[in-house]
Amino acid sequence: MNARRAVLAALLLTAAAPALADTLIDNVKGSTIGTNGQVETFTGLLFDNAGTIVRVIHAGDKKPKPKKEYQYHIDGKGGVLLPGMIDAHAHVMDIGFAALSLDLSETASLSDALAKIRSFVAEHPDRPWIVGGGWNQETWNLGRFPTAAELDAVTGNRPVLLRRVDGHAVWANSAALKAAGITAATRDPVGGKLERNADGSLQGVLVDTAMELLSGKVPAPRPDDRDVALATAQQILFKRGVTAVADMGTGIEDWQAYRRAGDANRLYVRIMAYAAGTEQMILIGGPGPSPWLYADRLRLNGVKLYLDGALGSRGAWLKKPYADAPTTNGLPQLTQTQLGNLMSRAAMDNFQVAIHAIGDQGNAAAISAVEDLSATYKGDRRWRIEHAQIVDPQDFARFGKAGVIASMQPVHQTSDRTMAEARLGPDRLAGAYAWKSLQVAGAKLAFGSDAPVEKPDPWAGLAAAISRQGTDDQPAGGWQPQERLDRASAFAAYTSGAAFAGFAEQRFGRLAPGLRADFILVDTDPLVASPEQVRATRVLETWVGGGRVWEAAQPESGRPMQSQ
């Protein structure tokens, strides 16, 4: 058994035991979202050996009879039991690869990052390319992008490619640029930019579509690399209490890894996949969305389309120029006509459409496309806009009227706050990360993390959603506090709302008879605890389909105990 196979075996044993037959877990403080959208409390769950909930027991209900109605009993010991959290926007394989590669997300300065890069290069002399990511010049208070020259000083002649934290820019050394044939004479591609020095020479950072000039030169992961990355990602998600995820940007190689895991009974997290563009959509799905596979563990729902870039790298498409870069409005990736054509291609075969739009012009263009196509493509389409970070307040009502799902990431607000102020100036902040305004306008909310851009941590997201404050409890009273959500709305956005956004509300996302027994036991009740306490929530156990897949008492075991 080679090293990769050994890692995979250690993370997820292939011999998973079936879910317990007719199991009762009681003596819990249970909460879920009811059919009326309000919080419903209960004291126990009864689920069958297929991992489906048979009954929800409420205070005062007659208790099930042992041996007759259930064979196994679990005493919840008064603990808090909630539905499994759903991450409505993440990148599953990237979560695993990020954990297995050079991670700069915790670095506090450029010098800190360079020291970590130097060490990683020395520790991996066998790697032909050094890849990783997570850097953020805003966190470093650098006031500029890092350079190839700075990277050269600690990497030597081996090519190095490091993705920015938002995934919309890469930092490369001179060896990587040379390997790709990129020189000062290379022109900026449409929708992208090569950052340059004052004399026109390459700085070493490539933004949005310019990244493609380099990406094809990096050796592609092998199938067994992907298998290990998926196993790693699952354990990371389960540790945070995440039992289902919308995978934004699924490629055929990712899909094949999911299928291999499903065929081998090693796929436990539920994946709602959105293909990386229409070509991958057709390659994976063919004539339409896939059926639910592996007992509701995997489905190709639709396609993800990129309309603009990210705010941090000034790729988000704004109606007016950037406050701190008045010569640019951002980097739109598609024209209005191109967007409409791609959406139409997906909709004609009933694929769900998810549009990446961050800037206010990007969001306005996305809404316009939905409005135009809704006249042709009827029925329950559930058009999604991913991120919806900056929205012109004049466009709030259009979200609700068009029935658009606002798939947003609360932690982006706390991470981006000071950067957003610099990029937008004070006049556009009223439409920034405007969860409450979009909800009031009638948009349905689905919350996620954008992991590995942020940690796949729903507790940090819940805390941000109800407080508009970061880990430092700043700013006092919350940033744009009128956009705070009540606890029930935030809780719903991470459970029932996220399931609805992925056409999964009849399968999971709540705890109710007929739905999957996906639940977690935690040490904090997010519906009553302070934001600080919510952020510090510890997941004690994670269950999927009636089987335990994570237990804090055995954090390194990786022993999934269910296969239903």
Coordinates of C-alpha atoms in Angstrom, one line a residue:
M1 CA 0.0 0.0 0.0
N2 CA 1.6 3.3 -1.1
A3 CA 1.6 6.4 1.1
R4 CA -1.5 8.0 -0.5
R5 CA -3.5 4.8 -0.1
A6 CA -2.4 4.5 3.5
V7 CA -3.6 8.1 4.2
L8 CA -7.0 7.4 2.5
A9 CA -7.4 4.2 4.5
A10 CA -6.7 6.0 7.7
L11 CA -9.2 8.7 7.0
L12 CA -12.1 6.6 5.8
L13 CA -12.3 2.9 6.4
T14 CA -14.0 1.1 3.6
A15 CA -15.9 -1.3 5.8
A16 CA -18.7 1.0 7.1
A17 CA -21.2 -0.5 9.4
P18 CA -24.9 0.0 8.6
A19 CA -27.1 2.5 10.4
L20 CA -28.6 1.2 13.6
A21 CA -32.0 -0.4 13.2
D22 CA -34.9 1.6 14.6
T23 CA -32.9 3.8 16.9
L24 CA -34.2 6.3 19.4
I25 CA -32.1 9.2 20.6
D26 CA -33.8 11.1 23.3
N27 CA -33.2 13.4 26.3
V28 CA -32.0 16.1 24.0
K29 CA -32.7 19.8 23.5
G30 CA -33.6 19.6 19.9
S31 CA -34.3 22.4 17.4
T32 CA -35.1 22.4 13.7
I33 CA -37.0 24.6 11.3
G34 CA -40.6 23.5 10.9
T35 CA -42.8 23.5 7.8
N36 CA -43.9 27.0 8.7
G37 CA -40.4 28.3 8.7
Q38 CA -40.3 28.8 12.4
V39 CA -38.1 27.1 15.0
E40 CA -39.6 23.8 16.3
T41 CA -38.3 22.2 19.4
F42 CA -38.3 18.5 20.4
T43 CA -36.9 16.0 22.8
G44 CA -36.1 13.0 20.7
L45 CA -35.8 11.4 17.3
L46 CA -36.7 7.9 16.1
F47 CA -35.1 6.7 12.9
D48 CA -35.0 3.4 11.0
N49 CA -32.3 1.2 9.7
A50 CA -32.4 3.1 6.3
G51 CA -31.3 6.3 8.1
T52 CA -34.8 7.9 7.7
I53 CA -36.6 9.7 10.5
V54 CA -39.7 7.9 11.5
R55 CA -40.9 10.2 14.3
V56 CA -40.0 13.4 16.0
I57 CA -40.8 13.3 19.7
H58 CA -41.9 16.6 21.4
A59 CA -42.3 17.4 25.0
G60 CA -45.3 15.7 26.4
D61 CA -45.5 13.1 23.7
K62 CA -46.0 9.4 24.5
K63 CA -42.6 7.8 24.5
P64 CA -41.8 5.0 22.0
K65 CA -41.9 1.5 23.4
P66 CA -38.5 -0.3 23.6
K67 CA -38.2 -3.5 21.6
K68 CA -41.5 -2.9 19.9
E69 CA -40.8 0.6 18.4
Y70 CA -37.0 0.7 18.6
Q71 CA -34.2 -1.7 19.2
Y72 CA -31.4 0.7 20.1
H73 CA -31.4 3.6 22.5
I74 CA -29.0 6.6 22.8
D75 CA -29.2 8.9 25.8
G76 CA -28.5 12.4 24.6
K77 CA -27.8 13.4 28.2
G78 CA -29.6 16.7 27.8
G79 CA -27.4 17.9 24.9
V80 CA -28.2 20.2 22.1
L81 CA -29.3 18.4 18.9
L82 CA -29.6 20.2 15.6
P83 CA -30.0 19.3 11.9
G84 CA -26.7 18.8 10.1
M85 CA -25.4 22.1 8.8
I86 CA -25.4 22.7 5.1
D87 CA -22.7 24.7 3.4
A88 CA -24.6 26.3 0.4
H89 CA -21.4 27.4 -1.4
A90 CA -18.0 25.6 -1.1
H91 CA -15.4 23.8 -3.2
V92 CA -15.2 20.3 -1.8
M93 CA -12.0 19.1 -3.5
D94 CA -10.2 22.4 -2.9
I95 CA -10.9 22.0 0.8
G96 CA -9.0 18.8 0.8
F97 CA -6.2 20.0 -1.5
A98 CA -5.8 23.1 0.6
A99 CA -5.3 21.0 3.7
L100 CA -2.7 19.0 1.9
S101 CA -0.7 21.8 0.3
L102 CA 1.0 25.1 1.3
D103 CA -1.6 27.1 3.3
L104 CA -0.9 30.8 3.9
S105 CA -4.3 31.6 5.3
E106 CA -3.1 32.1 8.8
T107 CA -0.1 34.3 7.9
A108 CA -0.2 37.8 9.3
S109 CA 2.4 39.6 7.1
L110 CA 4.4 39.2 4.0
S111 CA 7.5 38.3 5.9
D112 CA 5.5 35.6 7.8
A113 CA 4.3 34.2 4.5
L114 CA 7.8 34.2 2.9
A115 CA 9.2 32.3 6.0
K116 CA 6.5 29.7 5.7
I117 CA 7.0 29.3 1.9
R118 CA 10.8 28.9 2.5
S119 CA 10.2 26.1 5.0
F120 CA 7.7 24.4 2.8
V121 CA 10.0 24.4 -0.2
A122 CA 12.8 22.9 1.9
E123 CA 10.5 20.2 3.3
H124 CA 9.3 19.1 -0.1
P125 CA 12.4 18.7 -2.4
D126 CA 10.6 16.1 -4.5
R127 CA 7.8 18.3 -5.7
P128 CA 8.4 19.7 -9.2
W129 CA 5.9 22.5 -8.5
I130 CA 5.1 24.1 -5.2
V131 CA 1.4 25.0 -5.1
G132 CA -0.8 26.4 -2.4
G133 CA -2.8 29.5 -1.5
G134 CA -4.7 31.5 1.1
W135 CA -2.6 34.7 0.9
N136 CA -4.3 38.0 1.4
Q137 CA -2.4 41.3 1.0
E138 CA -5.1 43.1 2.8
T139 CA -4.6 41.0 5.9
W140 CA -0.9 41.7 5.6
N141 CA -1.6 45.5 5.5
L142 CA 0.7 45.5 2.5
G143 CA -1.1 48.1 0.4
R144 CA -0.1 46.3 -2.8
F145 CA 0.2 42.9 -4.3
P146 CA 3.3 40.7 -3.5
T147 CA 5.8 40.3 -6.2
A148 CA 7.6 37.5 -8.1
A149 CA 10.9 38.9 -7.0
E150 CA 9.9 38.5 -3.3
L151 CA 8.9 34.9 -4.1
D152 CA 12.1 34.2 -6.0
A153 CA 14.2 35.0 -3.0
V154 CA 12.8 32.1 -1.0
T155 CA 12.0 29.6 -3.7
G156 CA 14.9 29.4 -6.1
N157 CA 14.4 27.9 -9.5
R158 CA 11.4 25.7 -8.8
P159 CA 8.1 27.0 -10.1
V160 CA 5.7 28.2 -7.4
L161 CA 2.0 29.1 -7.9
L162 CA 0.0 30.4 -5.0
R163 CA -3.7 31.3 -5.2
R164 CA -5.1 34.4 -3.4
V165 CA -7.6 33.6 -0.6
D166 CA -10.5 34.4 -2.9
G167 CA -9.3 32.2 -5.7
H168 CA -9.4 35.1 -8.2
A169 CA -5.7 35.8 -8.4
V170 CA -2.4 33.9 -8.3
W171 CA 1.1 34.8 -7.2
A172 CA 3.8 33.2 -9.2
N173 CA 7.6 33.3 -9.1
S174 CA 9.8 33.9 -12.1
A175 CA 10.3 30.2 -12.7
A176 CA 6.6 29.7 -13.0
L177 CA 6.1 32.6 -15.4
K178 CA 9.0 31.3 -17.5
A179 CA 7.6 27.8 -17.6
A180 CA 4.3 29.2 -19.0
G181 CA 6.0 31.5 -21.5
I182 CA 4.6 34.6 -19.9
T183 CA 6.7 37.7 -20.5
A184 CA 6.2 41.5 -20.4
A185 CA 5.0 41.3 -24.0
T186 CA 2.1 39.0 -23.0
R187 CA -1.2 40.8 -23.4
D188 CA -4.0 40.9 -20.8
P189 CA -6.7 38.4 -21.8
V190 CA -10.3 39.4 -21.9
G191 CA -11.6 39.4 -18.3
G192 CA -8.2 39.2 -16.8
K193 CA -5.1 41.2 -15.9
L194 CA -1.4 40.7 -15.5
E195 CA -0.3 43.1 -12.7
R196 CA 2.7 45.1 -13.9
N197 CA 5.4 47.4 -12.4
A198 CA 5.7 51.0 -13.4
D199 CA 8.1 50.1 -16.2
G200 CA 5.7 47.5 -17.7
S201 CA 7.5 44.4 -16.4
L202 CA 5.5 41.7 -14.8
Q203 CA 4.9 42.0 -11.1
G204 CA 4.0 38.3 -10.5
V205 CA 0.3 38.4 -9.8
L206 CA -2.3 37.3 -12.4
V207 CA -6.0 38.1 -11.9
D208 CA -9.1 36.2 -13.0
T209 CA -8.9 34.9 -16.6
A210 CA -5.1 35.6 -16.7
M211 CA -4.7 32.8 -14.2
E212 CA -5.5 30.4 -17.1
L213 CA -2.2 31.3 -18.7
L214 CA -0.5 29.4 -15.8
S215 CA -2.9 26.8 -14.6
G216 CA -2.4 24.4 -17.5
K217 CA 1.3 24.2 -16.7
V218 CA 0.8 22.8 -13.2
P219 CA 0.8 18.9 -13.1
A220 CA -2.7 17.8 -12.6
P221 CA -3.6 15.7 -9.5
R222 CA -3.8 12.0 -10.1
P223 CA -7.0 10.1 -9.3
D224 CA -5.6 8.8 -6.0
D225 CA -4.6 12.3 -5.1
R226 CA -8.2 13.3 -5.6
D227 CA -9.4 10.4 -3.5
V228 CA -7.2 11.5 -0.6
A229 CA -8.3 15.1 -1.0
L230 CA -12.0 14.1 -0.9
A231 CA -11.5 11.9 2.2
T232 CA -9.7 14.8 3.9
A233 CA -12.4 17.3 3.0
Q234 CA -15.1 15.1 4.4
Q235 CA -13.4 14.9 7.8
I236 CA -12.9 18.7 7.8
L237 CA -16.6 19.2 7.1
F238 CA -17.8 16.7 9.6
K239 CA -15.7 18.2 12.4
R240 CA -17.5 21.5 11.8
G241 CA -20.9 19.8 11.8
V242 CA -21.5 20.1 8.0
T243 CA -23.3 17.1 6.6
A244 CA -24.2 18.5 3.1
V245 CA -22.6 20.9 0.7
A246 CA -23.2 22.7 -2.6
D247 CA -20.0 22.1 -4.6
M248 CA -19.6 25.1 -6.8
G249 CA -17.5 24.4 -9.9
T250 CA -17.5 20.6 -10.2
G251 CA -15.3 19.3 -13.0
I252 CA -15.4 15.8 -14.5
E253 CA -12.4 14.7 -12.5
D254 CA -14.1 15.8 -9.3
W255 CA -17.3 14.0 -10.3
Q256 CA -15.4 10.8 -11.0
A257 CA -13.8 11.0 -7.5
Y258 CA -17.2 11.4 -6.0
R259 CA -18.5 8.4 -8.0
R260 CA -15.5 6.3 -6.9
A261 CA -16.1 7.1 -3.3
G262 CA -19.8 6.4 -3.7
D263 CA -19.2 3.1 -5.4
A264 CA -16.8 2.1 -2.6
N265 CA -19.1 3.2 0.1
R266 CA -16.8 6.0 1.1
L267 CA -19.0 9.0 0.2
Y268 CA -20.7 10.2 3.4
V269 CA -21.2 13.9 3.0
R270 CA -24.1 14.9 0.7
I271 CA -22.9 16.8 -2.3
M272 CA -25.1 19.0 -4.5
A273 CA -22.9 19.6 -7.5
Y274 CA -22.8 22.6 -9.9
A275 CA -20.7 22.0 -12.9
A276 CA -17.8 24.4 -13.8
G277 CA -19.4 25.8 -16.9
T278 CA -21.7 24.4 -19.5
E279 CA -19.1 22.2 -21.2
Q280 CA -18.5 20.3 -17.9
M281 CA -22.3 20.4 -17.3
I282 CA -22.9 18.5 -20.5
L283 CA -20.0 16.2 -20.0
I284 CA -21.2 15.2 -16.5
G285 CA -24.9 15.4 -16.8
G286 CA -25.6 14.8 -20.5
P287 CA -29.3 15.5 -21.2
G288 CA -30.1 16.9 -17.8
P289 CA -29.4 16.9 -14.0
S290 CA -28.4 13.5 -12.6
P291 CA -30.7 11.5 -10.3
W292 CA -29.9 11.4 -6.6
L293 CA -27.3 8.8 -6.2
Y294 CA -26.0 6.7 -3.2
A295 CA -29.0 7.3 -1.0
D296 CA -29.2 11.0 -1.6
R297 CA -25.4 11.5 -1.3
L298 CA -24.7 13.0 -4.7
R299 CA -26.5 14.8 -7.5
L300 CA -25.6 17.1 -10.3
N301 CA -28.0 20.0 -9.9
G302 CA -26.8 22.5 -12.4
V303 CA -24.1 24.8 -13.5
K304 CA -22.0 27.6 -12.1
L305 CA -21.3 30.6 -14.3
Y306 CA -18.8 33.4 -13.5
L307 CA -20.0 36.9 -14.3
D308 CA -17.3 38.9 -12.5
G309 CA -14.3 38.6 -10.2
A310 CA -13.7 39.3 -6.6
L311 CA -13.7 42.6 -4.7
G312 CA -10.2 42.1 -3.1
S313 CA -8.5 41.8 -6.5
R314 CA -10.7 44.5 -7.9
G315 CA -12.3 42.1 -10.3
A316 CA -15.9 42.6 -9.0
W317 CA -17.9 44.4 -11.6
L318 CA -19.1 47.8 -10.2
K319 CA -21.5 50.4 -11.6
K320 CA -19.0 53.1 -10.8
P321 CA -15.2 53.0 -10.6
Y322 CA -13.5 51.7 -7.5
A323 CA -13.0 54.3 -4.8
D324 CA -9.3 53.3 -4.5
A325 CA -8.7 52.6 -8.2
P326 CA -10.7 55.2 -10.1
T327 CA -9.6 53.9 -13.5
T328 CA -11.4 50.6 -13.3
N329 CA -14.9 49.3 -12.7
G330 CA -13.7 45.7 -12.4
L331 CA -13.3 42.7 -14.8
P332 CA -16.6 41.4 -16.2
Q333 CA -16.2 37.8 -17.4
L334 CA -19.2 37.8 -19.7
T335 CA -21.3 40.2 -21.7
Q336 CA -25.1 40.3 -21.1
T337 CA -25.7 38.4 -24.3
Q338 CA -23.1 35.7 -23.4
L339 CA -24.6 35.3 -19.9
G340 CA -28.1 34.9 -21.3
N341 CA -27.0 32.4 -23.9
L342 CA -25.2 30.2 -21.3
M343 CA -28.1 30.4 -18.9
S344 CA -30.5 29.5 -21.7
R345 CA -28.3 26.5 -22.7
A346 CA -28.6 25.2 -19.1
A347 CA -32.2 26.0 -18.6
M348 CA -33.4 24.3 -21.8
D349 CA -32.3 21.0 -20.2
N350 CA -33.6 21.9 -16.7
F351 CA -30.2 22.4 -15.2
Q352 CA -30.3 24.9 -12.3
V353 CA -28.2 28.0 -12.9
A354 CA -25.9 29.6 -10.2
I355 CA -24.3 32.9 -11.2
H356 CA -21.2 34.2 -9.5
A357 CA -21.9 38.0 -9.1
I358 CA -20.1 40.2 -6.5
G359 CA -20.2 43.8 -7.7
D360 CA -23.4 45.9 -8.0
Q361 CA -23.2 45.9 -11.8
G362 CA -22.6 42.2 -11.8
N363 CA -25.7 41.6 -9.6
A364 CA -27.8 43.9 -11.7
A365 CA -26.8 42.1 -14.9
A366 CA -27.5 38.7 -13.3
I367 CA -31.0 39.9 -12.2
S368 CA -31.7 41.3 -15.7
A369 CA -30.8 37.9 -17.3
V370 CA -33.1 36.1 -14.9
E371 CA -35.9 38.5 -15.6
D372 CA -35.4 38.0 -19.4
L373 CA -35.2 34.2 -19.3
S374 CA -38.1 33.8 -16.8
A375 CA -40.5 34.6 -19.6
T376 CA -39.3 31.6 -21.6
Y377 CA -38.3 29.1 -19.0
K378 CA -41.3 28.6 -16.6
G379 CA -41.6 26.3 -13.6
D380 CA -39.6 26.0 -10.5
R381 CA -36.2 27.2 -11.6
R382 CA -34.7 28.5 -8.4
W383 CA -32.2 30.8 -10.1
R384 CA -29.2 31.4 -7.7
I385 CA -26.9 34.3 -7.4
E386 CA -23.7 33.3 -5.6
H387 CA -22.2 35.9 -3.2
A388 CA -24.5 38.9 -4.0
Q389 CA -22.0 40.9 -2.0
I390 CA -22.6 44.4 -3.4
V391 CA -26.1 45.2 -4.5
D392 CA -27.5 48.6 -5.5
P393 CA -30.4 49.2 -3.0
Q394 CA -32.5 50.0 -6.0
D395 CA -32.1 46.4 -7.1
F396 CA -33.2 44.7 -3.8
A397 CA -36.8 44.4 -4.8
R398 CA -35.8 42.8 -8.1
F399 CA -34.3 39.8 -6.2
G400 CA -37.6 39.0 -4.6
K401 CA -39.8 39.7 -7.6
A402 CA -37.6 37.3 -9.7
G403 CA -37.6 34.6 -7.1
V404 CA -33.8 34.6 -6.9
I405 CA -32.0 32.7 -4.2
A406 CA -29.3 34.8 -2.6
S407 CA -26.5 32.4 -1.8
M408 CA -24.3 34.4 0.6
Q409 CA -21.4 33.8 2.9
P410 CA -21.7 35.8 6.2
V411 CA -18.0 35.5 7.2
H412 CA -17.1 37.4 4.0
Q413 CA -18.6 40.5 5.6
T414 CA -16.4 40.3 8.7
S415 CA -13.3 39.3 6.7
D416 CA -13.8 42.0 4.0
R417 CA -15.1 44.9 6.1
T418 CA -12.1 47.3 5.9
M419 CA -11.2 46.2 2.4
A420 CA -14.8 46.8 1.2
E421 CA -14.7 50.3 2.8
A422 CA -11.6 51.1 0.8
R423 CA -12.8 49.6 -2.5
L424 CA -16.3 51.1 -2.3
G425 CA -16.1 54.3 -0.3
P426 CA -18.9 55.3 2.1
D427 CA -21.7 55.9 -0.4
R428 CA -22.0 52.2 -1.6
L429 CA -21.9 50.5 1.8
A430 CA -25.7 50.4 2.2
G431 CA -25.8 47.6 -0.3
A432 CA -22.8 45.6 1.0
Y433 CA -23.5 42.1 2.4
A434 CA -27.1 43.2 2.8
W435 CA -28.7 40.0 4.1
K436 CA -31.6 41.6 5.9
S437 CA -32.6 43.9 3.1
L438 CA -32.6 41.0 0.6
Q439 CA -34.6 38.9 2.9
V440 CA -37.2 41.7 3.4
A441 CA -37.3 42.2 -0.4
G442 CA -38.4 38.5 -0.7
A443 CA -35.1 36.8 -1.7
K444 CA -34.6 33.4 -0.2
L445 CA -31.3 33.1 1.8
A446 CA -28.9 30.2 1.6
F447 CA -25.7 30.6 3.6
G448 CA -22.3 29.0 3.1
S449 CA -18.5 29.6 3.5
D450 CA -16.9 29.6 0.1
A451 CA -14.4 27.2 1.6
P452 CA -11.4 27.1 1.3
V453 CA -11.6 30.8 0.8
E454 CA -12.9 30.9 4.4
K455 CA -13.0 28.0 6.8
P456 CA -16.1 25.8 6.4
D457 CA -17.3 26.9 9.7
P458 CA -21.1 27.5 10.0
W459 CA -20.7 28.7 13.7
A460 CA -18.5 31.6 12.7
G461 CA -21.0 32.4 9.9
L462 CA -24.0 32.2 12.3
A463 CA -22.2 34.5 14.8
A464 CA -21.5 37.0 12.0
A465 CA -25.0 36.9 10.7
I466 CA -26.6 37.8 14.0
S467 CA -23.9 40.4 15.1
R468 CA -22.1 41.8 12.0
Q469 CA -19.0 41.6 14.1
G470 CA -15.7 39.7 13.8
T471 CA -13.8 37.6 16.2
D472 CA -12.5 40.8 17.8
D473 CA -16.1 41.9 18.5
Q474 CA -15.6 44.9 16.2
P475 CA -17.0 47.2 15.3
A476 CA -19.0 48.1 18.4
G477 CA -22.7 47.5 17.6
G478 CA -21.9 45.8 14.4
W479 CA -21.0 46.9 10.8
Q480 CA -24.0 48.2 9.0
P481 CA -26.1 46.8 11.9
Q482 CA -29.4 47.2 10.1
E483 CA -28.4 44.1 8.1
R484 CA -28.2 41.8 11.1
L485 CA -30.5 38.7 11.0
D486 CA -32.5 37.2 13.8
R487 CA -31.3 33.8 15.0
A488 CA -34.0 31.8 13.4
S489 CA -33.4 33.3 10.0
A490 CA -29.7 32.7 10.2
F491 CA -30.3 29.1 11.4
A492 CA -32.7 28.5 8.6
A493 CA -30.2 29.8 6.0
Y494 CA -27.7 27.1 7.1
T495 CA -30.2 24.3 7.1
S496 CA -33.7 24.4 5.4
G497 CA -32.8 27.4 3.2
A498 CA -29.6 25.8 2.0
A499 CA -31.5 22.6 1.3
F500 CA -34.2 24.4 -0.7
A501 CA -31.5 26.2 -2.7
G502 CA -30.3 22.8 -3.9
F503 CA -33.7 21.2 -4.5
A504 CA -33.2 18.9 -1.5
E505 CA -35.8 20.1 0.9
Q506 CA -37.8 16.9 0.6
R507 CA -34.7 14.8 1.5
F508 CA -32.7 16.7 4.2
G509 CA -32.2 20.0 5.8
R510 CA -34.8 19.7 8.6
L511 CA -35.5 17.0 11.1
A512 CA -38.9 15.7 10.2
P513 CA -40.6 12.3 9.4
G514 CA -39.5 11.0 6.0
L515 CA -36.3 13.1 5.8
R516 CA -32.8 11.8 6.3
A517 CA -31.5 11.5 9.9
D518 CA -28.7 14.0 9.4
F519 CA -28.0 15.6 12.8
I520 CA -25.3 16.9 15.1
L521 CA -24.8 17.1 18.8
V522 CA -23.1 20.4 20.0
D523 CA -22.2 22.0 23.2
T524 CA -23.9 25.3 22.5
D525 CA -27.5 26.3 21.5
P526 CA -27.0 28.9 18.8
L527 CA -30.6 30.1 19.2
V528 CA -29.9 31.5 22.7
A529 CA -26.2 31.8 23.1
S530 CA -24.2 35.0 22.6
P531 CA -22.4 35.6 19.2
E532 CA -19.1 34.9 21.0
Q533 CA -20.4 31.6 22.4
V534 CA -21.9 30.6 19.0
R535 CA -18.5 31.2 17.3
A536 CA -16.8 28.9 19.8
T537 CA -19.4 26.1 19.4
R538 CA -17.8 22.6 19.6
V539 CA -19.3 19.8 17.6
L540 CA -19.5 16.6 19.7
E541 CA -20.9 14.2 17.2
T542 CA -22.0 14.3 13.5
W543 CA -24.5 11.9 12.1
V544 CA -25.4 11.3 8.4
G545 CA -28.2 9.0 7.4
G546 CA -28.6 7.6 10.9
G547 CA -24.9 6.8 11.3
R548 CA -22.2 8.6 13.2
V549 CA -19.4 9.9 11.0
W550 CA -17.6 12.2 13.5
E551 CA -17.0 12.0 17.3
A552 CA -15.0 14.6 19.1
A553 CA -13.8 12.0 21.6
Q554 CA -12.1 10.3 18.7
P555 CA -11.1 13.2 16.4
E556 CA -8.5 11.4 14.4
S557 CA -10.3 8.1 14.0
G558 CA -12.1 9.0 10.8
R559 CA -14.3 6.0 11.4
P560 CA -17.6 6.4 9.5
M561 CA -20.1 4.0 11.0
Q562 CA -22.9 4.2 8.4
S563 CA -23.6 3.3 4.8
Q564 CA -27.3 4.0 4.3

